[in-house]
Coordinates of C-alpha atoms in Angstrom, one line a residue:
X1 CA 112.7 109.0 143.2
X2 CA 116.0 107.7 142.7
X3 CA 114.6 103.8 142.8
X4 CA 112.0 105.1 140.0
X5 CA 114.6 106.7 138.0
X6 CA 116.6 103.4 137.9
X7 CA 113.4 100.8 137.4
X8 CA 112.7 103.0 133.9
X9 CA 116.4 102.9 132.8
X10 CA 116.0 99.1 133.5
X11 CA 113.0 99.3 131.6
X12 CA 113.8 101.0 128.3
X13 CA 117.0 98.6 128.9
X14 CA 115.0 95.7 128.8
X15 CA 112.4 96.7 126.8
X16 CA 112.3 94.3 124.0
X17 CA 112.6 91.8 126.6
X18 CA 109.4 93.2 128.3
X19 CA 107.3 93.3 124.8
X20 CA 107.0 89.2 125.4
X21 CA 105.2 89.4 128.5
X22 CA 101.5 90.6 127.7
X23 CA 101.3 94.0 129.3
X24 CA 98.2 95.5 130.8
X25 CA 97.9 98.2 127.8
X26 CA 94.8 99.0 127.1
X27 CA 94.1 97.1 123.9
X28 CA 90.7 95.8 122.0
X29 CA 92.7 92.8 120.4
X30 CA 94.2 91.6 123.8
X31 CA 91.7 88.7 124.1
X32 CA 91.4 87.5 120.2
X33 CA 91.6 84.0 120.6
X34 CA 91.7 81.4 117.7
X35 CA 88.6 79.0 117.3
X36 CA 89.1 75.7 115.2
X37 CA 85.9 74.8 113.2
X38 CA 84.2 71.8 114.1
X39 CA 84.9 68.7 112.4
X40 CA 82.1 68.7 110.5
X41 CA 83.1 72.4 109.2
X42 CA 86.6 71.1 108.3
X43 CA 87.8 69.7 104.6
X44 CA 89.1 66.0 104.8
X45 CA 90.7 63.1 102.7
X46 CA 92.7 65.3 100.9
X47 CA 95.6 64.2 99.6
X48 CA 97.8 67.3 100.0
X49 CA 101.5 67.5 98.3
X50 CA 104.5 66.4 100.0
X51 CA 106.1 68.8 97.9
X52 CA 109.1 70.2 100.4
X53 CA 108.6 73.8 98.8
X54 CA 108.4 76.6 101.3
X55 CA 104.5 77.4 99.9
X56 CA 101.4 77.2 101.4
X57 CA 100.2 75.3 98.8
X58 CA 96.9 76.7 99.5
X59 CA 94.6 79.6 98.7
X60 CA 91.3 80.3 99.5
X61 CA 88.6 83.4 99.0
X62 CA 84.8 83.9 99.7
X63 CA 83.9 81.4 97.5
X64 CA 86.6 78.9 97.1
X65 CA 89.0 76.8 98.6
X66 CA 92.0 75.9 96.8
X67 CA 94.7 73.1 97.8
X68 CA 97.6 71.7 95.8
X69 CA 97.5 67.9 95.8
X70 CA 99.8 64.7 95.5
X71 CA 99.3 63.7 91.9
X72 CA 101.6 61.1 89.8
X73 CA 102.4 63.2 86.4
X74 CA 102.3 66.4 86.1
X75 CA 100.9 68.6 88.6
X76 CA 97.4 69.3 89.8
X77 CA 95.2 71.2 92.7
X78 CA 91.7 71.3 93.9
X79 CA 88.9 73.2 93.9
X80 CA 86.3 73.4 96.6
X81 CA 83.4 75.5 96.8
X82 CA 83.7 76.6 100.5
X83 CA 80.1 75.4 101.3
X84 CA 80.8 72.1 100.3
X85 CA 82.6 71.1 103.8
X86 CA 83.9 67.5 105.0
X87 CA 84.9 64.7 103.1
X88 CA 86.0 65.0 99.8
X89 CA 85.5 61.8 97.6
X90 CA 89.0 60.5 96.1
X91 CA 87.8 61.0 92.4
X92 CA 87.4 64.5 93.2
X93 CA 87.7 66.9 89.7
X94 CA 90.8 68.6 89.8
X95 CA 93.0 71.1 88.0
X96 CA 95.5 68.8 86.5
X97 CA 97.0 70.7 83.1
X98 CA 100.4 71.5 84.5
X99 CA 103.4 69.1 83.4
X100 CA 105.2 69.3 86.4
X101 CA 104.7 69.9 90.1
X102 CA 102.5 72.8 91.1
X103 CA 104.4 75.0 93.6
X104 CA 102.3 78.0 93.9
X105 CA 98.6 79.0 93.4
X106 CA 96.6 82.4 94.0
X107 CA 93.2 83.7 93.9
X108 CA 92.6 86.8 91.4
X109 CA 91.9 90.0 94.1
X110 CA 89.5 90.9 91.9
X111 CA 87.7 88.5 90.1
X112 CA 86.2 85.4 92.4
X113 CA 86.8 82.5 90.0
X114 CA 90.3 83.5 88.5
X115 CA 93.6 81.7 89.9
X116 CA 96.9 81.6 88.8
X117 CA 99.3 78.5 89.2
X118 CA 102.9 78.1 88.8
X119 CA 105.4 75.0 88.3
X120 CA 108.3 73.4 88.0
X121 CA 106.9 72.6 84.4
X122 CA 108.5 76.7 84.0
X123 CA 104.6 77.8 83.2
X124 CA 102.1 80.2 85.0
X125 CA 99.0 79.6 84.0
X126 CA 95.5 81.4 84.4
X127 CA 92.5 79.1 85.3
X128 CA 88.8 79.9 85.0
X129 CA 86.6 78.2 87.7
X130 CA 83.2 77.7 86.6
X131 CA 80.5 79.3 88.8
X132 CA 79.6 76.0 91.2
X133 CA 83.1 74.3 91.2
X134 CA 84.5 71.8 89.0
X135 CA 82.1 69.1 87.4
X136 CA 85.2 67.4 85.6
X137 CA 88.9 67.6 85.1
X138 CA 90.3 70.9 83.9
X139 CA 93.3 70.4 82.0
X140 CA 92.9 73.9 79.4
X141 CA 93.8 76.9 81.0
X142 CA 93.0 80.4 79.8
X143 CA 96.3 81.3 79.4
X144 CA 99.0 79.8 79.4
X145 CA 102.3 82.0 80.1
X146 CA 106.2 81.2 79.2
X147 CA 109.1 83.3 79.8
X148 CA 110.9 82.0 82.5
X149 CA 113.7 79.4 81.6
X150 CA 113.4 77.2 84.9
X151 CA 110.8 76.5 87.3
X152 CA 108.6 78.8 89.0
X153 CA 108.2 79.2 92.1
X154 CA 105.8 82.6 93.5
X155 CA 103.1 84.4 91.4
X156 CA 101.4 87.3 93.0
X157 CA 98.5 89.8 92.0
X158 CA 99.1 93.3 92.0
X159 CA 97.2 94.3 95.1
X160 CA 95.5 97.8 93.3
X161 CA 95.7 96.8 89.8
X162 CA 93.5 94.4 87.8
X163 CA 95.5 91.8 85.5
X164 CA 98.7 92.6 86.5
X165 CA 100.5 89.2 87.6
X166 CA 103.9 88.9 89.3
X167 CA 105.8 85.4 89.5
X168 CA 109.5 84.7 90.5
X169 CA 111.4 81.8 88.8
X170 CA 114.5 80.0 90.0
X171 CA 115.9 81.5 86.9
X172 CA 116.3 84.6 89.5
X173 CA 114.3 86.7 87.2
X174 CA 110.9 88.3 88.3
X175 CA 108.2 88.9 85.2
X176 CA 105.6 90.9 85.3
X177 CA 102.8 90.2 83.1
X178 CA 100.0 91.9 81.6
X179 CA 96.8 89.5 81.3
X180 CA 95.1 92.0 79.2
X181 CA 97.6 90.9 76.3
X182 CA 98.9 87.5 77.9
X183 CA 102.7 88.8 77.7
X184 CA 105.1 89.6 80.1
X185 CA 106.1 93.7 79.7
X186 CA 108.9 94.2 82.5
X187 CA 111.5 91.8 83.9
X188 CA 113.4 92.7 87.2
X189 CA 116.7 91.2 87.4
X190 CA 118.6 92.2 90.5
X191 CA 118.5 88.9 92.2
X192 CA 121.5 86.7 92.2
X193 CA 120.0 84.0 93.5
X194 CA 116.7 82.5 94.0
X195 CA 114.4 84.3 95.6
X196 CA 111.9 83.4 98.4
X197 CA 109.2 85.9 98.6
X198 CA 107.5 89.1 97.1
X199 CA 105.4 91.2 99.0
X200 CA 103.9 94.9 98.3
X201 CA 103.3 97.7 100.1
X202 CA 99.3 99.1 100.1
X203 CA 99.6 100.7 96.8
X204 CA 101.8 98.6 95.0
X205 CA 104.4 101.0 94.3
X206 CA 106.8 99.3 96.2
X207 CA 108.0 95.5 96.2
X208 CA 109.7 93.7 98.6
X209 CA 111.6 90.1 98.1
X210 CA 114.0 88.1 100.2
X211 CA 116.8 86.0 98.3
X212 CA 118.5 83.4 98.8
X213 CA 121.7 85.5 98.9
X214 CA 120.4 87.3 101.9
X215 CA 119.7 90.0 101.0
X216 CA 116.7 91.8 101.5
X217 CA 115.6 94.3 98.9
X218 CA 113.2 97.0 98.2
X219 CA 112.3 97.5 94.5
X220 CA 110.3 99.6 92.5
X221 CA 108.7 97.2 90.3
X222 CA 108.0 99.2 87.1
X223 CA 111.5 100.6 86.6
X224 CA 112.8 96.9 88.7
X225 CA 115.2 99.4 90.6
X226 CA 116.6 98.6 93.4
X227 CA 115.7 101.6 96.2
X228 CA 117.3 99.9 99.1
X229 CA 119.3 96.7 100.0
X230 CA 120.2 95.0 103.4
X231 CA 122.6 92.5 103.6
X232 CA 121.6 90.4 106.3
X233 CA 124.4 88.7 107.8
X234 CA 123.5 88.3 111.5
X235 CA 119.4 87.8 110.5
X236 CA 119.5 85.3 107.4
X237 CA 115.9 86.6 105.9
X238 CA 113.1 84.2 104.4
X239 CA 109.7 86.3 104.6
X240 CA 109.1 89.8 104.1
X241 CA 105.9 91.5 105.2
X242 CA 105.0 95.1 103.9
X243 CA 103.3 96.4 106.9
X244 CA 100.2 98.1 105.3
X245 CA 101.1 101.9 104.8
X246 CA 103.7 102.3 107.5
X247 CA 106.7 102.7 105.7
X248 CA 107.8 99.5 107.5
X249 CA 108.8 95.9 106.9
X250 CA 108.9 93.3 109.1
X251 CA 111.0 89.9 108.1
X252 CA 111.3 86.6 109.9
X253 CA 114.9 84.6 109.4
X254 CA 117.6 82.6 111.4
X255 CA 119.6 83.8 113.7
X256 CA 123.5 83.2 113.9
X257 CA 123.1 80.5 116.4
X258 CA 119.7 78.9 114.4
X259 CA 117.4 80.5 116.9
X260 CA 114.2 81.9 114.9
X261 CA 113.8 85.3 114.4
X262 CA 112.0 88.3 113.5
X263 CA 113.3 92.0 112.2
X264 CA 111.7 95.4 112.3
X265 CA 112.8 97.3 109.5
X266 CA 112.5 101.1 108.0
X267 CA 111.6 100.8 104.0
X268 CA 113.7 103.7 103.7
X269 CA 116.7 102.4 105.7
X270 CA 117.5 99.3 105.6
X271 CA 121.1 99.7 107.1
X272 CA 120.0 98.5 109.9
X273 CA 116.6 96.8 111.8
X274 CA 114.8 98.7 113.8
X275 CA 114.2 96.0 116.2
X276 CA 115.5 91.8 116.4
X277 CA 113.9 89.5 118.2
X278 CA 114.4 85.9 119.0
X279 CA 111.2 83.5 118.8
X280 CA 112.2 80.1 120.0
X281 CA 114.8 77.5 119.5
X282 CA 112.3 75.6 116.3
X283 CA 114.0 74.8 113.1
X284 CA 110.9 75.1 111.0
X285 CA 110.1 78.6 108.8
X286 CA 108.6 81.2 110.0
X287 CA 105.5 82.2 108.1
X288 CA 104.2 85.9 108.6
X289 CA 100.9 87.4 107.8
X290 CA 99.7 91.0 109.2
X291 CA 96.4 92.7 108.9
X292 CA 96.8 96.2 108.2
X293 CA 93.0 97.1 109.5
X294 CA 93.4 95.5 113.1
X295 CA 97.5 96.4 113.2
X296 CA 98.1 92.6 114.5
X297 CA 100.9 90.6 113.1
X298 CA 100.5 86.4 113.4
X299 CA 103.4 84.3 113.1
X300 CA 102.9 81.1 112.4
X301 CA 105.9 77.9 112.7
X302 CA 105.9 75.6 109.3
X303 CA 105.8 71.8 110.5
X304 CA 104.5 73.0 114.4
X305 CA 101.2 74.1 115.8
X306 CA 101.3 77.2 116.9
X307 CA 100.4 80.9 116.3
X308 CA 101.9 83.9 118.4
X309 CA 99.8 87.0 117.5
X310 CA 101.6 90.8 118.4
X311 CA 99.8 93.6 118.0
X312 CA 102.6 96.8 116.1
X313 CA 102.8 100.1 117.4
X314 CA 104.6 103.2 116.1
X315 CA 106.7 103.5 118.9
X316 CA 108.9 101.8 121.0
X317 CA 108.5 98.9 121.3
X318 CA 107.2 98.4 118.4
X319 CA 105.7 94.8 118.9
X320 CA 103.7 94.0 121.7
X321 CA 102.9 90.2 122.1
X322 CA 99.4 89.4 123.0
X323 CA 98.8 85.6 122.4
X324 CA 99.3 81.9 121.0
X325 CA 97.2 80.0 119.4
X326 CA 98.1 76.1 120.2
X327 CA 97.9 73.0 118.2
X328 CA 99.0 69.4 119.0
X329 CA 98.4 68.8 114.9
X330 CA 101.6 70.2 112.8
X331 CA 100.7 73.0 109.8
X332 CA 101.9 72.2 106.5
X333 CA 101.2 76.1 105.2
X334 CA 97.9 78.6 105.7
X335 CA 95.5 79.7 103.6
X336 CA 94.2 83.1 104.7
X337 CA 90.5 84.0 103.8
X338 CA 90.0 88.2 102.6
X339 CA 88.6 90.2 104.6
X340 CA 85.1 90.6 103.0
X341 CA 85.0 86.7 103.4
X342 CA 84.8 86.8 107.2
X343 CA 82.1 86.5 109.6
X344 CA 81.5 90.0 111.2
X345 CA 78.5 88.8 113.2
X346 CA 80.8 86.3 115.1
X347 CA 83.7 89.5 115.7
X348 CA 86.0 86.9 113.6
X349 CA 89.4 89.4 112.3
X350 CA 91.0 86.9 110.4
X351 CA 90.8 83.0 109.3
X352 CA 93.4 80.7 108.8
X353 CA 93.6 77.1 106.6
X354 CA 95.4 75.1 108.1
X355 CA 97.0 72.3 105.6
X356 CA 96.6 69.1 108.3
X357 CA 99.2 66.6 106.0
X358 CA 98.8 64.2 108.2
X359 CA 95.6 63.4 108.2
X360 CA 94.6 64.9 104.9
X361 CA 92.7 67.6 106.6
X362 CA 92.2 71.5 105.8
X363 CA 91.1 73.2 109.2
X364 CA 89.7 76.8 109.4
X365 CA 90.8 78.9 112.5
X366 CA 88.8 82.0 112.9
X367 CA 90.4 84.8 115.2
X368 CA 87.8 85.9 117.2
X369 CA 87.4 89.3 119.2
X370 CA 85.4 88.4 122.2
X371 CA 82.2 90.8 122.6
X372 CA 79.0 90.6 124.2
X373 CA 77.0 92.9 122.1
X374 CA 75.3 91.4 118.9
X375 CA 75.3 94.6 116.7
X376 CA 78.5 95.4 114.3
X377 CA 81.2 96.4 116.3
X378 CA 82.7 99.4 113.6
X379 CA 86.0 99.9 115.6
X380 CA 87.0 96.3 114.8
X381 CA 86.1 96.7 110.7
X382 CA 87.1 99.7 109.9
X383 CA 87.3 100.8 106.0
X384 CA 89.1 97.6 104.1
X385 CA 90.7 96.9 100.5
X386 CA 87.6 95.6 98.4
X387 CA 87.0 93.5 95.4
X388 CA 87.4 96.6 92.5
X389 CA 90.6 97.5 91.0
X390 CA 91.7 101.0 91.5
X391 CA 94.0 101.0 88.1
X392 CA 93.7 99.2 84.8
X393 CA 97.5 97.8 83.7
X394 CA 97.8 100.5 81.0
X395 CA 97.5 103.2 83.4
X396 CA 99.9 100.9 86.4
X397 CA 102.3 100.5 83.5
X398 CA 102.5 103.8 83.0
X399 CA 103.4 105.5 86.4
X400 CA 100.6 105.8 88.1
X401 CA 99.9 104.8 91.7
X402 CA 96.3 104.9 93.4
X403 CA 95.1 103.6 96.7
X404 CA 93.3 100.7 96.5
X405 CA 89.5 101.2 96.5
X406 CA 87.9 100.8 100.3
X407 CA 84.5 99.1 101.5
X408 CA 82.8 98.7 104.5
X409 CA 82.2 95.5 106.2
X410 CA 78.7 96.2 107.1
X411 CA 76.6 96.1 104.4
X412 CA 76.5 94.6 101.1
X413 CA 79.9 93.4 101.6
X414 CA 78.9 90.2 100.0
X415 CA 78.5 92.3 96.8
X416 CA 80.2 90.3 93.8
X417 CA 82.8 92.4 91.7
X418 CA 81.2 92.6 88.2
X419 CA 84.8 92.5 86.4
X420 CA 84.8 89.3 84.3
X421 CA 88.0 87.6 82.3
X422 CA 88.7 88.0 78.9
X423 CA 91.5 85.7 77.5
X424 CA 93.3 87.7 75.2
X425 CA 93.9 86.2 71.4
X426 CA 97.5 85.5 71.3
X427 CA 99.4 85.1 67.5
X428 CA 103.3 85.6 67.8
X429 CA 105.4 83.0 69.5
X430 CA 108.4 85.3 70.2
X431 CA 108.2 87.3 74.2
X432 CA 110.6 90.0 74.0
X433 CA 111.4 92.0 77.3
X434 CA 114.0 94.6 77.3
X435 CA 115.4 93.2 74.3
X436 CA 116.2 89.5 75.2
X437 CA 113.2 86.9 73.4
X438 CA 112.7 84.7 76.6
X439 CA 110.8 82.1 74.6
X440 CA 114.5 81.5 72.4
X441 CA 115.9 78.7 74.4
X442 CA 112.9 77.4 76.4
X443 CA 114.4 73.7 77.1
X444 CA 111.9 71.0 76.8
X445 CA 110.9 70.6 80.5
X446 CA 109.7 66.7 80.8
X447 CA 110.1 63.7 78.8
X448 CA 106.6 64.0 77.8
X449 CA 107.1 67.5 76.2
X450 CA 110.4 66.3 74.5
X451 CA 108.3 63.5 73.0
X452 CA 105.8 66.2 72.1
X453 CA 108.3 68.7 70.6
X454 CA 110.1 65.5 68.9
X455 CA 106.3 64.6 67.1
X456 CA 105.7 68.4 66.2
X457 CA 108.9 68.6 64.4
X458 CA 108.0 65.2 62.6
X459 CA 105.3 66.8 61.6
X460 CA 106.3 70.1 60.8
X461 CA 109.3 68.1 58.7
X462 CA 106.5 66.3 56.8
X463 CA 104.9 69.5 56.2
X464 CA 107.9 71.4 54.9
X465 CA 108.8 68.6 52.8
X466 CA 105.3 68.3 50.9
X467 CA 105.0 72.0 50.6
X468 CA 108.8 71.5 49.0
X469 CA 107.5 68.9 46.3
X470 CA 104.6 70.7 45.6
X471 CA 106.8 74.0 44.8
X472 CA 109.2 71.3 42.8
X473 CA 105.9 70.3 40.8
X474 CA 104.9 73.9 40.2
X475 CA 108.2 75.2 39.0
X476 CA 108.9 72.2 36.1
X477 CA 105.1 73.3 35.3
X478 CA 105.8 76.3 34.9
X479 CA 109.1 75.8 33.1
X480 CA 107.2 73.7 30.7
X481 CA 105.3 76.9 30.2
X482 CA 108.1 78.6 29.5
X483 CA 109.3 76.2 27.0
X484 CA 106.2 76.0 25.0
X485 CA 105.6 80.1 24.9
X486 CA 109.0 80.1 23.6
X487 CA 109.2 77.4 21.2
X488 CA 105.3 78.4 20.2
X489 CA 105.3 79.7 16.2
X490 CA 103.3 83.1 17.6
X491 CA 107.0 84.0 18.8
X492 CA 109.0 83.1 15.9

């Protein structure tokens, strides 16, 4: 008894030691293993960025495949229908109307052919996709949206709401804008510094962002209050995961000696993690991405190969590892496809893009449960986030939270959401948000725009000073009038 007693003190001693081994639990997702496509199924000869930027620099949904690109001047990205697989001719159409590098991109949740872009040109802009993929260059965007004073660097969707877009400067300032209008209508300014990445809980209610002061932070994103704060001195944060609906985050950092790491953490307490754990002895970022229907977290190493792939409990220990996923070829970021993009006949759980810079190669990695039966295996797809909005922006904007709206898997998931994009008309030139007009001291941002600004106000000189004659003109005419009415012999 005694010998018992001591091996389960040892064991709850050691126990976040123990969660790396695999341990015989009885779990469905114990044997996912990751699949690469074949070649043939693979994107090639394209020229992704060498931007340094912590993105993924990729995004990709049922029907699309997107990829930011080396480009001279300006900034541009791809996009490929997902059909249209190998390799991609060099003149390829692009999206090329950004002045400066493109440093984010993501697909609209909720309507197939919308994706926003950011850059260092201090834009977001709002791109329509024709139905088959681009025939030519797109260089006019839908929208085009200013507020932020330097580059951008994140834009995210609003997970439940339609037309609700997020993105993150390194002015330190999040806006969140309203499509329906083209204006941003809040600002959060807590940050200090710049910050790294957004993520949001199921609802949206609740937004998470790591800085590059540290700090971690959980903020409601209406009021842009700050509900809790970790300094993270020992774990120096980069990515936050909202962990579906579990009240829980989970970040991945640096550790004190420049080990990776990973930290469990309550939203409602962030005093302290609930759990730390070291990865390995790499120097690249850690990028993670969890999937709230299977409960399985996948970490993935910028500039290595692999994927490690946990599966979260409620309890103690929280994480239990189950496998890696191993590549000789180094990821540059991942795209990950939605759910109601995957294969269910094949079991697949999740699919990766892997950004190949080396040889100009996007590789898709499906995560594949291994079962013998043919039919739809409904413990593996359960109820999942679909393609309709559960709020409109008016009704987000004004307090309300919803759930988003569920679908199932197994039939007519391929359904198209019938939502469609309507640019709105846009007038005024001033963007006022809490009282400061963010458009005031927009900087020109390249020499091509100060050229451009230069011109304009040539121009708009020219135009004042005609309008100015003209007036000049008028007012001797009609002081001559004056003159004659007076001097005319009706008045004497």
């Amino acid at each position: 008894m005694r010998d018992l007693h001591k091996s389960s003190v040892l064991g709850s001693k050691h126990g976040s030691l123990m969660s790396w081994r695999p341990q015989y639990r009885s779990s469905k997702f114990r044997n996912v293993y990751g699949k690469v496509a074949s070649r043939e199924h693979c994107f090639d000869g394209i020229p992704i960025t060498k931007n340094v930027h912590d993105n993924h620099f990729c995004a990709v949904n049922a029907r699309f495949l997107a990829i930011v690109t080396e480009s001279a001047g300006g900034g541009s990205f791809l996009v490929i229908p997902l059909e249209q697989t190998g390799r991609i001719e060099p003149n390829y159409p692009k999206v090329c109307g950004h002045q400066g590098n493109v440093l984010d991109i993501k697909w609209n949740p909720f309507i197939e052919n919308i994706i926003a872009s950011c850059s260092e040109d201090t834009s977001v802009r709002i791109w329509e996709i024709p139905e088959g993929g681009l025939k030519r260059n797109m260089t006019e965007a839908v929208l085009e949206l200013y507020g932020h004073s330097r580059r951008v660097g994140l834009v995210e969707w609003h997970p439940t709401t339609n037309n609700i877009l997020f993105s993150a400067g390194y002015d330190y300032k999040v806006l969140i804008w309203n499509l329906d209008i083209g204006e941003p209508v809040k600002m959060i300014d807590c940050h200090t510094d710049v910050i790294l990445c957004m993520s949001f809980n199921t609802d949206g209610s609740l937004l998470a962002t790591t800085c590059k002061d540290k700090k971690l932070r959980v903020v409601e994103p209406r009021s842009g209050r700050v509900l809790q704060e970790a300094s993270c001195k020992n774990h120096r944060v980069n990515r936050v995961v909202f962990l579906g609906s579990t009240k829980r985050l989970l970040t991945t950092g640096v550790s004190r000696w420049n080990t990776r790491q990973i930290a469990l953490w309550d939203q409602e307490d962030l005093s302290m993690p609930l759990i730390e754990e070291e990865i390995d002895g790499l120097s690249g970022l850690l990028f993670p991405f969890y999937d709230a229907d299977t409960h399985m977290l996948y970490l993935a190493g910028k500039g290595d190969g692999n994927i490690r792939y946990y599966e979260i409990g409620s309890e103690k220990p929280y994480l239990s590892y189950l496998m890696e996923f191993r590549s000789p070829a180094p990821q540059k970021g991942l795209g990950v496809m939605p759910k109601h993009g995957l294969d269910v006949t094949a079991c697949e759980v999740f699919r990766f893009y892997k950004l190949v810079t080396l040889k100009g190669l996007i590789e898709p990695i499906s995560m594949i449960v291994p079962r013998r039966s043919e039919t739809y295996q409904e413990d593996i797809y359960p109820m999942t986030p679909g393609t309709e909005p559960a709020l409109t922006p008016d009704e987000w904007l004004s307090g309300v939270n919803r759930d988003p709206i569920l679908m199932s898997l197994k039939e007519g998931y391929k359904k198209t959401s019938k939502i469609v994009f309507k640019a709105p008309v846009r007038e005024k030139r001033s963007v006022v948000v809490n009282g400061i007009d963010l458009l005031e001291n927009v900087p020109p941002r390249t020499e091509n725009e100060l050229l451009r600004m230069f011109f304009r106000q040539q121009d708009e000189i020219r135009r004042l000073k005609d309008e100015l004659s003209q007036k000049d003109i008028r007012i001797r005419q009609l002081q001559l009038e004056l003159k004659n009415l007076r001097n005319s012999p009706k008045n004497n």
